[in-house]
Amino acid sequence: MKEITVEDLVRKFSLKVLAGESKLQNPISQSRVHRPGLEFVGHFDFFPTERVQILGKKEVTYLHKLSKEERRIRIGNVVQYHPPCFIVTCGEEGLTYLKKHCVEQGIPLLVTREPEITSDFIVRLDAFLIKELAEKVAVHGVCMNVSGIGVLIRGNSGVGKSETAHTLIRRGHRLVADDIVVLKKLSPQTILGTHDEKTKEFLALRSIGLLNVVRMYGRKAFQDETRISLDIHLTKWEKDGLYNDLDQEINTMEYMGVKIPSIEIQLQPGRDVAGLIEAAANNWYLRQQGYNAAEEFMSRIEADMNHE
């Protein structure tokens, strides 16, 4: 199971450490956070102790209103489970008692640099944790964002994946990753494509060398990540290997249990592969909107036959 540490959160969100400096290497393995409201009033049946605990204005105001003894009991009941850390989003004023408990139990107590709306902070933190803790694999290929649609382009070495990507970039589409594409499973239906940092913004072209697409074509030529909606497999031309059926059966490629629609495009000199990928992406989008060109064509044929 993949883990990050509390220190990773401190760096990512510029958090202030009030207590537990020696425990910043505490592991975090859960991709959701928790607000311990019910736990402070004594309900522990479903307390997710392994999650990051968030204290907003609601929780802190409640604790402030308790008597000293009652507060000691309520907080003590929670910190004894040793969650990875506490993060307070409403400022550090009046948190001396909470800091004392965290020091005694060795739990990092963190505070946002400026008071934040707790729900907004949770959304950002959850999104970060989901991406960082996601199951992932690396595949050989190119990842592009074509008209807002994430496309994974695969094929044997030398088949022309990067050259096709270069043509797409010049047509206004965006590179995400070349050569090594990192796929992350964000949900049972969602695969995110990104780079491995080392190859960020780079595109390798045979006979030309390594290109930095941002330096050459501007910031619009690159983006960090995209949801993969379409898998394109580039293959060598095979005589009689193409079909002209009105509506091809949609195949799928499976990554970490998630099935992605997959299309094979055969290569031949003079064939506009980049244009075919654009067409495939746009056609996928229309299908998501409920439109099917083959169905409309057949309905016209049937209407014409009925008219006769």
PDB file of C-alpha atoms in Angstrom:
ATOM      1  CA  MET A   1       0.000   0.000   0.000  1.00  0.00           C
ATOM      2  CA  LYS A   2       1.364   3.399  -0.963  1.00  0.00           C
ATOM      3  CA  GLU A   3       1.976   5.904   1.803  1.00  0.00           C
ATOM      4  CA  ILE A   4       2.954   9.514   2.199  1.00  0.00           C
ATOM      5  CA  THR A   5       3.956  11.274   5.393  1.00  0.00           C
ATOM      6  CA  VAL A   6       2.631  14.132   7.488  1.00  0.00           C
ATOM      7  CA  GLU A   7       5.679  16.093   6.412  1.00  0.00           C
ATOM      8  CA  ASP A   8       4.473  15.843   2.802  1.00  0.00           C
ATOM      9  CA  LEU A   9       1.272  17.624   3.845  1.00  0.00           C
ATOM     10  CA  VAL A  10       3.230  20.295   5.711  1.00  0.00           C
ATOM     11  CA  ARG A  11       5.238  21.056   2.569  1.00  0.00           C
ATOM     12  CA  LYS A  12       2.334  20.841   0.117  1.00  0.00           C
ATOM     13  CA  PHE A  13      -0.045  23.102   2.064  1.00  0.00           C
ATOM     14  CA  SER A  14       2.529  25.275   3.897  1.00  0.00           C
ATOM     15  CA  LEU A  15       1.159  24.204   7.294  1.00  0.00           C
ATOM     16  CA  LYS A  16       2.499  25.498  10.593  1.00  0.00           C
ATOM     17  CA  VAL A  17       3.612  22.830  13.074  1.00  0.00           C
ATOM     18  CA  LEU A  18       2.446  23.511  16.648  1.00  0.00           C
ATOM     19  CA  ALA A  19       3.320  20.135  18.133  1.00  0.00           C
ATOM     20  CA  GLY A  20       4.735  16.724  17.227  1.00  0.00           C
ATOM     21  CA  GLU A  21       7.703  17.907  15.175  1.00  0.00           C
ATOM     22  CA  SER A  22       9.458  14.583  15.817  1.00  0.00           C
ATOM     23  CA  LYS A  23       6.493  12.646  14.385  1.00  0.00           C
ATOM     24  CA  LEU A  24       6.240  14.292  10.966  1.00  0.00           C
ATOM     25  CA  GLN A  25       7.237  10.979   9.399  1.00  0.00           C
ATOM     26  CA  ASN A  26       3.953   9.445  10.547  1.00  0.00           C
ATOM     27  CA  PRO A  27       2.573   7.539   7.549  1.00  0.00           C
ATOM     28  CA  ILE A  28      -0.713   8.445   5.845  1.00  0.00           C
ATOM     29  CA  SER A  29      -2.312   5.657   3.817  1.00  0.00           C
ATOM     30  CA  GLN A  30      -5.962   6.738   3.614  1.00  0.00           C
ATOM     31  CA  SER A  31      -7.144   9.032   0.826  1.00  0.00           C
ATOM     32  CA  ARG A  32      -9.959  10.688   2.786  1.00  0.00           C
ATOM     33  CA  VAL A  33      -9.858  12.943   5.835  1.00  0.00           C
ATOM     34  CA  HIS A  34     -12.194  13.024   8.829  1.00  0.00           C
ATOM     35  CA  ARG A  35     -13.776  15.688  11.064  1.00  0.00           C
ATOM     36  CA  PRO A  36     -14.057  14.204  14.601  1.00  0.00           C
ATOM     37  CA  GLY A  37     -17.315  15.815  15.638  1.00  0.00           C
ATOM     38  CA  LEU A  38     -19.202  12.766  16.886  1.00  0.00           C
ATOM     39  CA  GLU A  39     -16.072  11.453  18.562  1.00  0.00           C
ATOM     40  CA  PHE A  40     -15.796  14.572  20.743  1.00  0.00           C
ATOM     41  CA  VAL A  41     -19.272  13.840  22.096  1.00  0.00           C
ATOM     42  CA  GLY A  42     -18.504  10.195  22.807  1.00  0.00           C
ATOM     43  CA  HIS A  43     -19.464   8.191  19.689  1.00  0.00           C
ATOM     44  CA  PHE A  44     -16.558   6.019  18.505  1.00  0.00           C
ATOM     45  CA  ASP A  45     -18.281   3.135  16.674  1.00  0.00           C
ATOM     46  CA  PHE A  46     -17.036   4.183  13.242  1.00  0.00           C
ATOM     47  CA  PHE A  47     -14.051   6.371  14.095  1.00  0.00           C
ATOM     48  CA  PRO A  48     -11.538   6.149  11.188  1.00  0.00           C
ATOM     49  CA  THR A  49      -8.439   6.502  13.337  1.00  0.00           C
ATOM     50  CA  GLU A  50      -6.044   6.030  10.418  1.00  0.00           C
ATOM     51  CA  ARG A  51      -7.243   9.192   8.651  1.00  0.00           C
ATOM     52  CA  VAL A  52      -5.993  12.765   8.938  1.00  0.00           C
ATOM     53  CA  GLN A  53      -8.270  14.565  11.434  1.00  0.00           C
ATOM     54  CA  ILE A  54      -9.530  18.044  10.492  1.00  0.00           C
ATOM     55  CA  LEU A  55     -10.721  20.539  13.094  1.00  0.00           C
ATOM     56  CA  GLY A  56     -12.658  23.508  11.770  1.00  0.00           C
ATOM     57  CA  LYS A  57     -14.436  26.374  13.453  1.00  0.00           C
ATOM     58  CA  LYS A  58     -17.339  24.133  14.449  1.00  0.00           C
ATOM     59  CA  GLU A  59     -15.187  21.611  16.332  1.00  0.00           C
ATOM     60  CA  VAL A  60     -12.879  24.180  17.930  1.00  0.00           C
ATOM     61  CA  THR A  61     -15.774  26.388  19.089  1.00  0.00           C
ATOM     62  CA  TYR A  62     -17.373  23.351  20.719  1.00  0.00           C
ATOM     63  CA  LEU A  63     -14.141  22.502  22.551  1.00  0.00           C
ATOM     64  CA  HIS A  64     -13.712  26.100  23.722  1.00  0.00           C
ATOM     65  CA  LYS A  65     -17.154  26.017  25.363  1.00  0.00           C
ATOM     66  CA  LEU A  66     -16.417  22.946  27.489  1.00  0.00           C
ATOM     67  CA  SER A  67     -15.190  23.115  31.036  1.00  0.00           C
ATOM     68  CA  LYS A  68     -11.499  22.412  31.578  1.00  0.00           C
ATOM     69  CA  GLU A  69     -12.133  18.941  32.990  1.00  0.00           C
ATOM     70  CA  GLU A  70     -14.699  17.974  30.374  1.00  0.00           C
ATOM     71  CA  ARG A  71     -12.408  19.192  27.596  1.00  0.00           C
ATOM     72  CA  ARG A  72      -9.560  17.099  29.021  1.00  0.00           C
ATOM     73  CA  ILE A  73     -11.736  13.995  28.914  1.00  0.00           C
ATOM     74  CA  ARG A  74     -13.193  14.635  25.447  1.00  0.00           C
ATOM     75  CA  ILE A  75      -9.848  15.342  23.802  1.00  0.00           C
ATOM     76  CA  GLY A  76      -8.156  12.540  25.708  1.00  0.00           C
ATOM     77  CA  ASN A  77     -10.705  10.064  24.373  1.00  0.00           C
ATOM     78  CA  VAL A  78      -9.792  11.049  20.804  1.00  0.00           C
ATOM     79  CA  VAL A  79      -5.997  11.400  20.972  1.00  0.00           C
ATOM     80  CA  GLN A  80      -5.596   7.975  22.584  1.00  0.00           C
ATOM     81  CA  TYR A  81      -6.281   6.466  19.136  1.00  0.00           C
ATOM     82  CA  HIS A  82      -3.161   8.213  17.740  1.00  0.00           C
ATOM     83  CA  PRO A  83      -4.368   9.418  14.323  1.00  0.00           C
ATOM     84  CA  PRO A  84      -1.598  10.494  11.900  1.00  0.00           C
ATOM     85  CA  CYS A  85      -2.127  14.192  12.691  1.00  0.00           C
ATOM     86  CA  PHE A  86      -4.618  16.957  13.450  1.00  0.00           C
ATOM     87  CA  ILE A  87      -5.016  19.946  11.133  1.00  0.00           C
ATOM     88  CA  VAL A  88      -6.793  23.072  12.400  1.00  0.00           C
ATOM     89  CA  THR A  89      -8.216  25.405   9.734  1.00  0.00           C
ATOM     90  CA  CYS A  90      -9.526  28.290  11.873  1.00  0.00           C
ATOM     91  CA  GLY A  91      -6.325  29.681  13.380  1.00  0.00           C
ATOM     92  CA  GLU A  92      -4.214  28.728  16.390  1.00  0.00           C
ATOM     93  CA  GLU A  93      -5.741  31.051  18.981  1.00  0.00           C
ATOM     94  CA  GLY A  94      -6.750  29.265  22.190  1.00  0.00           C
ATOM     95  CA  LEU A  95      -5.322  25.880  21.204  1.00  0.00           C
ATOM     96  CA  THR A  96      -2.937  25.565  24.171  1.00  0.00           C
ATOM     97  CA  TYR A  97      -4.931  22.691  25.663  1.00  0.00           C
ATOM     98  CA  LEU A  98      -4.997  20.784  22.365  1.00  0.00           C
ATOM     99  CA  LYS A  99      -1.280  21.356  21.866  1.00  0.00           C
ATOM    100  CA  LYS A 100      -0.652  19.918  25.360  1.00  0.00           C
ATOM    101  CA  HIS A 101      -2.491  16.685  24.508  1.00  0.00           C
ATOM    102  CA  CYS A 102      -0.666  16.338  21.181  1.00  0.00           C
ATOM    103  CA  VAL A 103       2.730  16.870  22.801  1.00  0.00           C
ATOM    104  CA  GLU A 104       1.969  14.217  25.418  1.00  0.00           C
ATOM    105  CA  GLN A 105       0.759  11.688  22.835  1.00  0.00           C
ATOM    106  CA  GLY A 106       3.326  12.509  20.140  1.00  0.00           C
ATOM    107  CA  ILE A 107       0.749  13.534  17.538  1.00  0.00           C
ATOM    108  CA  PRO A 108       1.541  16.310  15.014  1.00  0.00           C
ATOM    109  CA  LEU A 109      -0.740  19.324  15.434  1.00  0.00           C
ATOM    110  CA  LEU A 110      -0.799  21.465  12.286  1.00  0.00           C
ATOM    111  CA  VAL A 111      -2.487  24.760  11.484  1.00  0.00           C
ATOM    112  CA  THR A 112      -3.160  26.443   8.158  1.00  0.00           C
ATOM    113  CA  ARG A 113      -1.153  29.652   7.768  1.00  0.00           C
ATOM    114  CA  GLU A 114      -4.365  31.644   7.350  1.00  0.00           C
ATOM    115  CA  PRO A 115      -7.875  30.694   8.513  1.00  0.00           C
ATOM    116  CA  GLU A 116      -9.664  28.800   5.742  1.00  0.00           C
ATOM    117  CA  ILE A 117     -13.178  27.610   5.027  1.00  0.00           C
ATOM    118  CA  THR A 118     -12.925  24.064   6.321  1.00  0.00           C
ATOM    119  CA  SER A 119     -14.968  22.439   3.555  1.00  0.00           C
ATOM    120  CA  ASP A 120     -12.808  24.095   0.877  1.00  0.00           C
ATOM    121  CA  PHE A 121      -9.606  22.949   2.548  1.00  0.00           C
ATOM    122  CA  ILE A 122     -10.948  19.391   2.831  1.00  0.00           C
ATOM    123  CA  VAL A 123     -11.737  19.323  -0.897  1.00  0.00           C
ATOM    124  CA  ARG A 124      -8.176  20.357  -1.741  1.00  0.00           C
ATOM    125  CA  LEU A 125      -6.627  17.953   0.749  1.00  0.00           C
ATOM    126  CA  ASP A 126      -8.795  15.021  -0.341  1.00  0.00           C
ATOM    127  CA  ALA A 127      -7.921  15.651  -4.001  1.00  0.00           C
ATOM    128  CA  PHE A 128      -4.215  15.679  -3.148  1.00  0.00           C
ATOM    129  CA  LEU A 129      -4.420  12.487  -1.095  1.00  0.00           C
ATOM    130  CA  ILE A 130      -6.443  10.633  -3.736  1.00  0.00           C
ATOM    131  CA  LYS A 131      -3.838  11.381  -6.411  1.00  0.00           C
ATOM    132  CA  GLU A 132      -0.822  10.704  -4.213  1.00  0.00           C
ATOM    133  CA  LEU A 133      -2.150   7.442  -2.781  1.00  0.00           C
ATOM    134  CA  ALA A 134      -3.723   6.129  -5.967  1.00  0.00           C
ATOM    135  CA  GLU A 135      -2.767   2.742  -7.394  1.00  0.00           C
ATOM    136  CA  LYS A 136      -0.558   3.392 -10.404  1.00  0.00           C
ATOM    137  CA  VAL A 137       1.323   1.751 -13.258  1.00  0.00           C
ATOM    138  CA  ALA A 138       3.738   3.035 -15.872  1.00  0.00           C
ATOM    139  CA  VAL A 139       3.140   2.216 -19.542  1.00  0.00           C
ATOM    140  CA  HIS A 140       5.141   2.887 -22.682  1.00  0.00           C
ATOM    141  CA  GLY A 141       3.365   5.381 -24.886  1.00  0.00           C
ATOM    142  CA  VAL A 142       2.309   8.993 -25.283  1.00  0.00           C
ATOM    143  CA  CYS A 143      -0.467  10.792 -23.431  1.00  0.00           C
ATOM    144  CA  MET A 144      -2.227  13.753 -25.053  1.00  0.00           C
ATOM    145  CA  ASN A 145      -5.163  15.992 -24.298  1.00  0.00           C
ATOM    146  CA  VAL A 146      -7.016  16.281 -27.595  1.00  0.00           C
ATOM    147  CA  SER A 147      -9.779  18.892 -27.565  1.00  0.00           C
ATOM    148  CA  GLY A 148     -10.216  18.361 -23.836  1.00  0.00           C
ATOM    149  CA  ILE A 149     -10.240  14.549 -24.114  1.00  0.00           C
ATOM    150  CA  GLY A 150      -7.451  12.458 -22.602  1.00  0.00           C
ATOM    151  CA  VAL A 151      -5.934  10.050 -25.134  1.00  0.00           C
ATOM    152  CA  LEU A 152      -3.335   7.346 -24.503  1.00  0.00           C
ATOM    153  CA  ILE A 153      -1.398   6.520 -27.674  1.00  0.00           C
ATOM    154  CA  ARG A 154       0.346   3.142 -27.683  1.00  0.00           C
ATOM    155  CA  GLY A 155       2.362   1.158 -30.211  1.00  0.00           C
ATOM    156  CA  ASN A 156       5.673  -0.595 -30.773  1.00  0.00           C
ATOM    157  CA  SER A 157       8.888   1.385 -30.528  1.00  0.00           C
ATOM    158  CA  GLY A 158       9.496   3.365 -33.709  1.00  0.00           C
ATOM    159  CA  VAL A 159       5.915   3.190 -34.953  1.00  0.00           C
ATOM    160  CA  GLY A 160       5.514   6.972 -34.812  1.00  0.00           C
ATOM    161  CA  LYS A 161       3.813   7.793 -31.513  1.00  0.00           C
ATOM    162  CA  SER A 162       5.936  10.840 -30.699  1.00  0.00           C
ATOM    163  CA  GLU A 163       5.810  12.143 -34.276  1.00  0.00           C
ATOM    164  CA  THR A 164       2.022  11.899 -34.171  1.00  0.00           C
ATOM    165  CA  ALA A 165       2.029  13.710 -30.828  1.00  0.00           C
ATOM    166  CA  HIS A 166       4.148  16.493 -32.363  1.00  0.00           C
ATOM    167  CA  THR A 167       1.621  16.960 -35.157  1.00  0.00           C
ATOM    168  CA  LEU A 168      -1.204  17.115 -32.610  1.00  0.00           C
ATOM    169  CA  ILE A 169       0.695  19.731 -30.574  1.00  0.00           C
ATOM    170  CA  ARG A 170       1.122  21.890 -33.666  1.00  0.00           C
ATOM    171  CA  ARG A 171      -2.622  21.636 -34.223  1.00  0.00           C
ATOM    172  CA  GLY A 172      -3.253  23.133 -30.791  1.00  0.00           C
ATOM    173  CA  HIS A 173      -3.563  20.042 -28.590  1.00  0.00           C
ATOM    174  CA  ARG A 174      -1.556  19.407 -25.417  1.00  0.00           C
ATOM    175  CA  LEU A 175       1.165  16.963 -24.471  1.00  0.00           C
ATOM    176  CA  VAL A 176       0.888  15.277 -21.077  1.00  0.00           C
ATOM    177  CA  ALA A 177       3.638  12.647 -21.237  1.00  0.00           C
ATOM    178  CA  ASP A 178       5.981  11.067 -23.758  1.00  0.00           C
ATOM    179  CA  ASP A 179       7.674   7.676 -23.580  1.00  0.00           C
ATOM    180  CA  ILE A 180       6.681   6.863 -19.971  1.00  0.00           C
ATOM    181  CA  VAL A 181       3.053   7.519 -19.082  1.00  0.00           C
ATOM    182  CA  VAL A 182       2.077   7.142 -15.439  1.00  0.00           C
ATOM    183  CA  LEU A 183      -1.507   5.936 -15.023  1.00  0.00           C
ATOM    184  CA  LYS A 184      -3.245   6.459 -11.680  1.00  0.00           C
ATOM    185  CA  LYS A 185      -6.515   4.816 -10.668  1.00  0.00           C
ATOM    186  CA  LEU A 186      -8.549   7.512  -8.929  1.00  0.00           C
ATOM    187  CA  SER A 187     -11.808   5.553  -8.770  1.00  0.00           C
ATOM    188  CA  PRO A 188     -13.344   2.351 -10.212  1.00  0.00           C
ATOM    189  CA  GLN A 189     -14.205   4.389 -13.342  1.00  0.00           C
ATOM    190  CA  THR A 190     -11.353   6.895 -13.558  1.00  0.00           C
ATOM    191  CA  ILE A 191      -7.782   6.596 -14.836  1.00  0.00           C
ATOM    192  CA  LEU A 192      -5.570   9.687 -14.707  1.00  0.00           C
ATOM    193  CA  GLY A 193      -2.630  10.016 -17.075  1.00  0.00           C
ATOM    194  CA  THR A 194       0.448  12.021 -16.097  1.00  0.00           C
ATOM    195  CA  HIS A 195       4.245  12.131 -16.495  1.00  0.00           C
ATOM    196  CA  ASP A 196       7.030  10.828 -14.259  1.00  0.00           C
ATOM    197  CA  GLU A 197       8.507  14.326 -13.567  1.00  0.00           C
ATOM    198  CA  LYS A 198      11.796  13.498 -15.337  1.00  0.00           C
ATOM    199  CA  THR A 199      10.145  13.660 -18.778  1.00  0.00           C
ATOM    200  CA  LYS A 200       7.856  16.597 -17.955  1.00  0.00           C
ATOM    201  CA  GLU A 201       7.400  18.885 -21.018  1.00  0.00           C
ATOM    202  CA  PHE A 202       9.821  16.785 -23.112  1.00  0.00           C
ATOM    203  CA  LEU A 203       9.063  15.094 -26.431  1.00  0.00           C
ATOM    204  CA  ALA A 204      11.643  12.820 -28.074  1.00  0.00           C
ATOM    205  CA  LEU A 205      11.657  12.764 -31.881  1.00  0.00           C
ATOM    206  CA  ARG A 206      13.830  10.399 -33.888  1.00  0.00           C
ATOM    207  CA  SER A 207      16.389  12.222 -36.069  1.00  0.00           C
ATOM    208  CA  ILE A 208      15.667  15.487 -34.220  1.00  0.00           C
ATOM    209  CA  GLY A 209      16.281  14.743 -30.557  1.00  0.00           C
ATOM    210  CA  LEU A 210      14.680  15.973 -27.366  1.00  0.00           C
ATOM    211  CA  LEU A 211      12.274  18.923 -27.557  1.00  0.00           C
ATOM    212  CA  ASN A 212      10.877  21.040 -24.740  1.00  0.00           C
ATOM    213  CA  VAL A 213       7.379  21.690 -26.077  1.00  0.00           C
ATOM    214  CA  VAL A 214       6.719  24.570 -23.667  1.00  0.00           C
ATOM    215  CA  ARG A 215       9.867  26.414 -24.785  1.00  0.00           C
ATOM    216  CA  MET A 216       9.047  25.784 -28.439  1.00  0.00           C
ATOM    217  CA  TYR A 217       5.269  26.201 -28.560  1.00  0.00           C
ATOM    218  CA  GLY A 218       4.314  27.960 -25.332  1.00  0.00           C
ATOM    219  CA  ARG A 219       2.550  26.953 -22.139  1.00  0.00           C
ATOM    220  CA  LYS A 220      -0.594  25.955 -24.050  1.00  0.00           C
ATOM    221  CA  ALA A 221       1.309  22.978 -25.522  1.00  0.00           C
ATOM    222  CA  PHE A 222       1.516  21.092 -22.212  1.00  0.00           C
ATOM    223  CA  GLN A 223      -0.581  20.085 -19.207  1.00  0.00           C
ATOM    224  CA  ASP A 224       0.339  18.030 -16.155  1.00  0.00           C
ATOM    225  CA  GLU A 225      -2.431  15.439 -16.222  1.00  0.00           C
ATOM    226  CA  THR A 226      -5.615  14.367 -17.940  1.00  0.00           C
ATOM    227  CA  ARG A 227      -8.355  11.805 -17.422  1.00  0.00           C
ATOM    228  CA  ILE A 228      -7.846   8.965 -19.909  1.00  0.00           C
ATOM    229  CA  SER A 229     -10.990   8.542 -22.004  1.00  0.00           C
ATOM    230  CA  LEU A 230      -9.631   6.831 -25.108  1.00  0.00           C
ATOM    231  CA  ASP A 231      -6.889   4.305 -25.858  1.00  0.00           C
ATOM    232  CA  ILE A 232      -5.352   4.471 -29.349  1.00  0.00           C
ATOM    233  CA  HIS A 233      -3.165   1.607 -30.575  1.00  0.00           C
ATOM    234  CA  LEU A 234      -0.979   2.443 -33.572  1.00  0.00           C
ATOM    235  CA  THR A 235      -0.075  -0.612 -35.662  1.00  0.00           C
ATOM    236  CA  LYS A 236       1.636  -1.316 -38.959  1.00  0.00           C
ATOM    237  CA  TRP A 237      -0.474  -1.460 -42.087  1.00  0.00           C
ATOM    238  CA  GLU A 238      -1.968  -4.860 -42.931  1.00  0.00           C
ATOM    239  CA  LYS A 239      -3.580  -5.428 -46.296  1.00  0.00           C
ATOM    240  CA  ASP A 240      -7.294  -6.178 -45.900  1.00  0.00           C
ATOM    241  CA  GLY A 241      -6.926  -5.410 -42.201  1.00  0.00           C
ATOM    242  CA  LEU A 242      -9.284  -2.430 -42.202  1.00  0.00           C
ATOM    243  CA  TYR A 243     -13.032  -2.629 -42.183  1.00  0.00           C
ATOM    244  CA  ASN A 244     -15.569  -0.164 -43.473  1.00  0.00           C
ATOM    245  CA  ASP A 245     -18.496  -1.180 -41.314  1.00  0.00           C
ATOM    246  CA  LEU A 246     -20.843   1.686 -40.527  1.00  0.00           C
ATOM    247  CA  ASP A 247     -20.433   1.220 -36.791  1.00  0.00           C
ATOM    248  CA  GLN A 248     -17.363  -0.575 -35.535  1.00  0.00           C
ATOM    249  CA  GLU A 249     -17.724  -2.599 -32.360  1.00  0.00           C
ATOM    250  CA  ILE A 250     -15.987  -0.732 -29.534  1.00  0.00           C
ATOM    251  CA  ASN A 251     -13.115  -2.676 -28.005  1.00  0.00           C
ATOM    252  CA  THR A 252     -11.642  -1.879 -24.601  1.00  0.00           C
ATOM    253  CA  MET A 253      -8.239  -1.891 -22.933  1.00  0.00           C
ATOM    254  CA  GLU A 254      -8.118  -2.587 -19.204  1.00  0.00           C
ATOM    255  CA  TYR A 255      -5.837  -0.733 -16.809  1.00  0.00           C
ATOM    256  CA  MET A 256      -5.949  -1.650 -13.111  1.00  0.00           C
ATOM    257  CA  GLY A 257      -9.459  -3.012 -13.573  1.00  0.00           C
ATOM    258  CA  VAL A 258     -10.788   0.045 -15.430  1.00  0.00           C
ATOM    259  CA  LYS A 259     -11.894  -0.516 -19.023  1.00  0.00           C
ATOM    260  CA  ILE A 260     -11.052   2.239 -21.522  1.00  0.00           C
ATOM    261  CA  PRO A 261     -12.521   2.349 -25.069  1.00  0.00           C
ATOM    262  CA  SER A 262      -9.747   1.293 -27.453  1.00  0.00           C
ATOM    263  CA  ILE A 263      -9.269   1.905 -31.180  1.00  0.00           C
ATOM    264  CA  GLU A 264      -6.632   0.469 -33.524  1.00  0.00           C
ATOM    265  CA  ILE A 265      -5.270   2.809 -36.190  1.00  0.00           C
ATOM    266  CA  GLN A 266      -3.118   1.276 -38.908  1.00  0.00           C
ATOM    267  CA  LEU A 267      -0.259   3.326 -40.308  1.00  0.00           C
ATOM    268  CA  GLN A 268       0.546   3.923 -43.953  1.00  0.00           C
ATOM    269  CA  PRO A 269       2.561   6.657 -45.681  1.00  0.00           C
ATOM    270  CA  GLY A 270       0.319   9.621 -46.377  1.00  0.00           C
ATOM    271  CA  ARG A 271      -2.334   8.631 -43.862  1.00  0.00           C
ATOM    272  CA  ASP A 272      -3.286  11.528 -41.542  1.00  0.00           C
ATOM    273  CA  VAL A 273      -2.945   9.693 -38.235  1.00  0.00           C
ATOM    274  CA  ALA A 274      -3.195  12.868 -36.152  1.00  0.00           C
ATOM    275  CA  GLY A 275      -6.397  13.779 -37.963  1.00  0.00           C
ATOM    276  CA  LEU A 276      -7.806  10.305 -37.300  1.00  0.00           C
ATOM    277  CA  ILE A 277      -7.026  10.666 -33.594  1.00  0.00           C
ATOM    278  CA  GLU A 278      -8.803  14.029 -33.576  1.00  0.00           C
ATOM    279  CA  ALA A 279     -11.796  12.416 -35.270  1.00  0.00           C
ATOM    280  CA  ALA A 280     -11.784   9.498 -32.794  1.00  0.00           C
ATOM    281  CA  ALA A 281     -11.683  11.875 -29.822  1.00  0.00           C
ATOM    282  CA  ASN A 282     -14.476  14.077 -31.158  1.00  0.00           C
ATOM    283  CA  ASN A 283     -16.580  11.038 -32.067  1.00  0.00           C
ATOM    284  CA  TRP A 284     -16.102   9.651 -28.528  1.00  0.00           C
ATOM    285  CA  TYR A 285     -17.321  12.968 -27.124  1.00  0.00           C
ATOM    286  CA  LEU A 286     -20.437  12.924 -29.311  1.00  0.00           C
ATOM    287  CA  ARG A 287     -21.217   9.397 -28.151  1.00  0.00           C
ATOM    288  CA  GLN A 288     -21.059  10.590 -24.544  1.00  0.00           C
ATOM    289  CA  GLN A 289     -23.643  13.193 -25.489  1.00  0.00           C
ATOM    290  CA  GLY A 290     -25.912  10.458 -26.833  1.00  0.00           C
ATOM    291  CA  TYR A 291     -25.238  10.950 -30.553  1.00  0.00           C
ATOM    292  CA  ASN A 292     -24.302   8.064 -32.859  1.00  0.00           C
ATOM    293  CA  ALA A 293     -23.618   8.905 -36.511  1.00  0.00           C
ATOM    294  CA  ALA A 294     -24.250   5.335 -37.704  1.00  0.00           C
ATOM    295  CA  GLU A 295     -27.649   5.261 -35.994  1.00  0.00           C
ATOM    296  CA  GLU A 296     -28.632   8.553 -37.583  1.00  0.00           C
ATOM    297  CA  PHE A 297     -27.505   7.315 -40.998  1.00  0.00           C
ATOM    298  CA  MET A 298     -29.530   4.100 -40.661  1.00  0.00           C
ATOM    299  CA  SER A 299     -32.594   6.029 -39.520  1.00  0.00           C
ATOM    300  CA  ARG A 300     -32.348   8.121 -42.676  1.00  0.00           C
ATOM    301  CA  ILE A 301     -32.127   4.977 -44.798  1.00  0.00           C
ATOM    302  CA  GLU A 302     -35.164   3.480 -43.063  1.00  0.00           C
ATOM    303  CA  ALA A 303     -37.116   6.704 -43.389  1.00  0.00           C
ATOM    304  CA  ASP A 304     -36.298   6.830 -47.095  1.00  0.00           C
ATOM    305  CA  MET A 305     -37.404   3.203 -47.575  1.00  0.00           C
ATOM    306  CA  ASN A 306     -40.639   3.793 -45.697  1.00  0.00           C
ATOM    307  CA  HIS A 307     -41.307   6.890 -47.779  1.00  0.00           C
ATOM    308  CA  GLU A 308     -41.071   4.822 -50.952  1.00  0.00           C
TER     309      GLU A 308
END
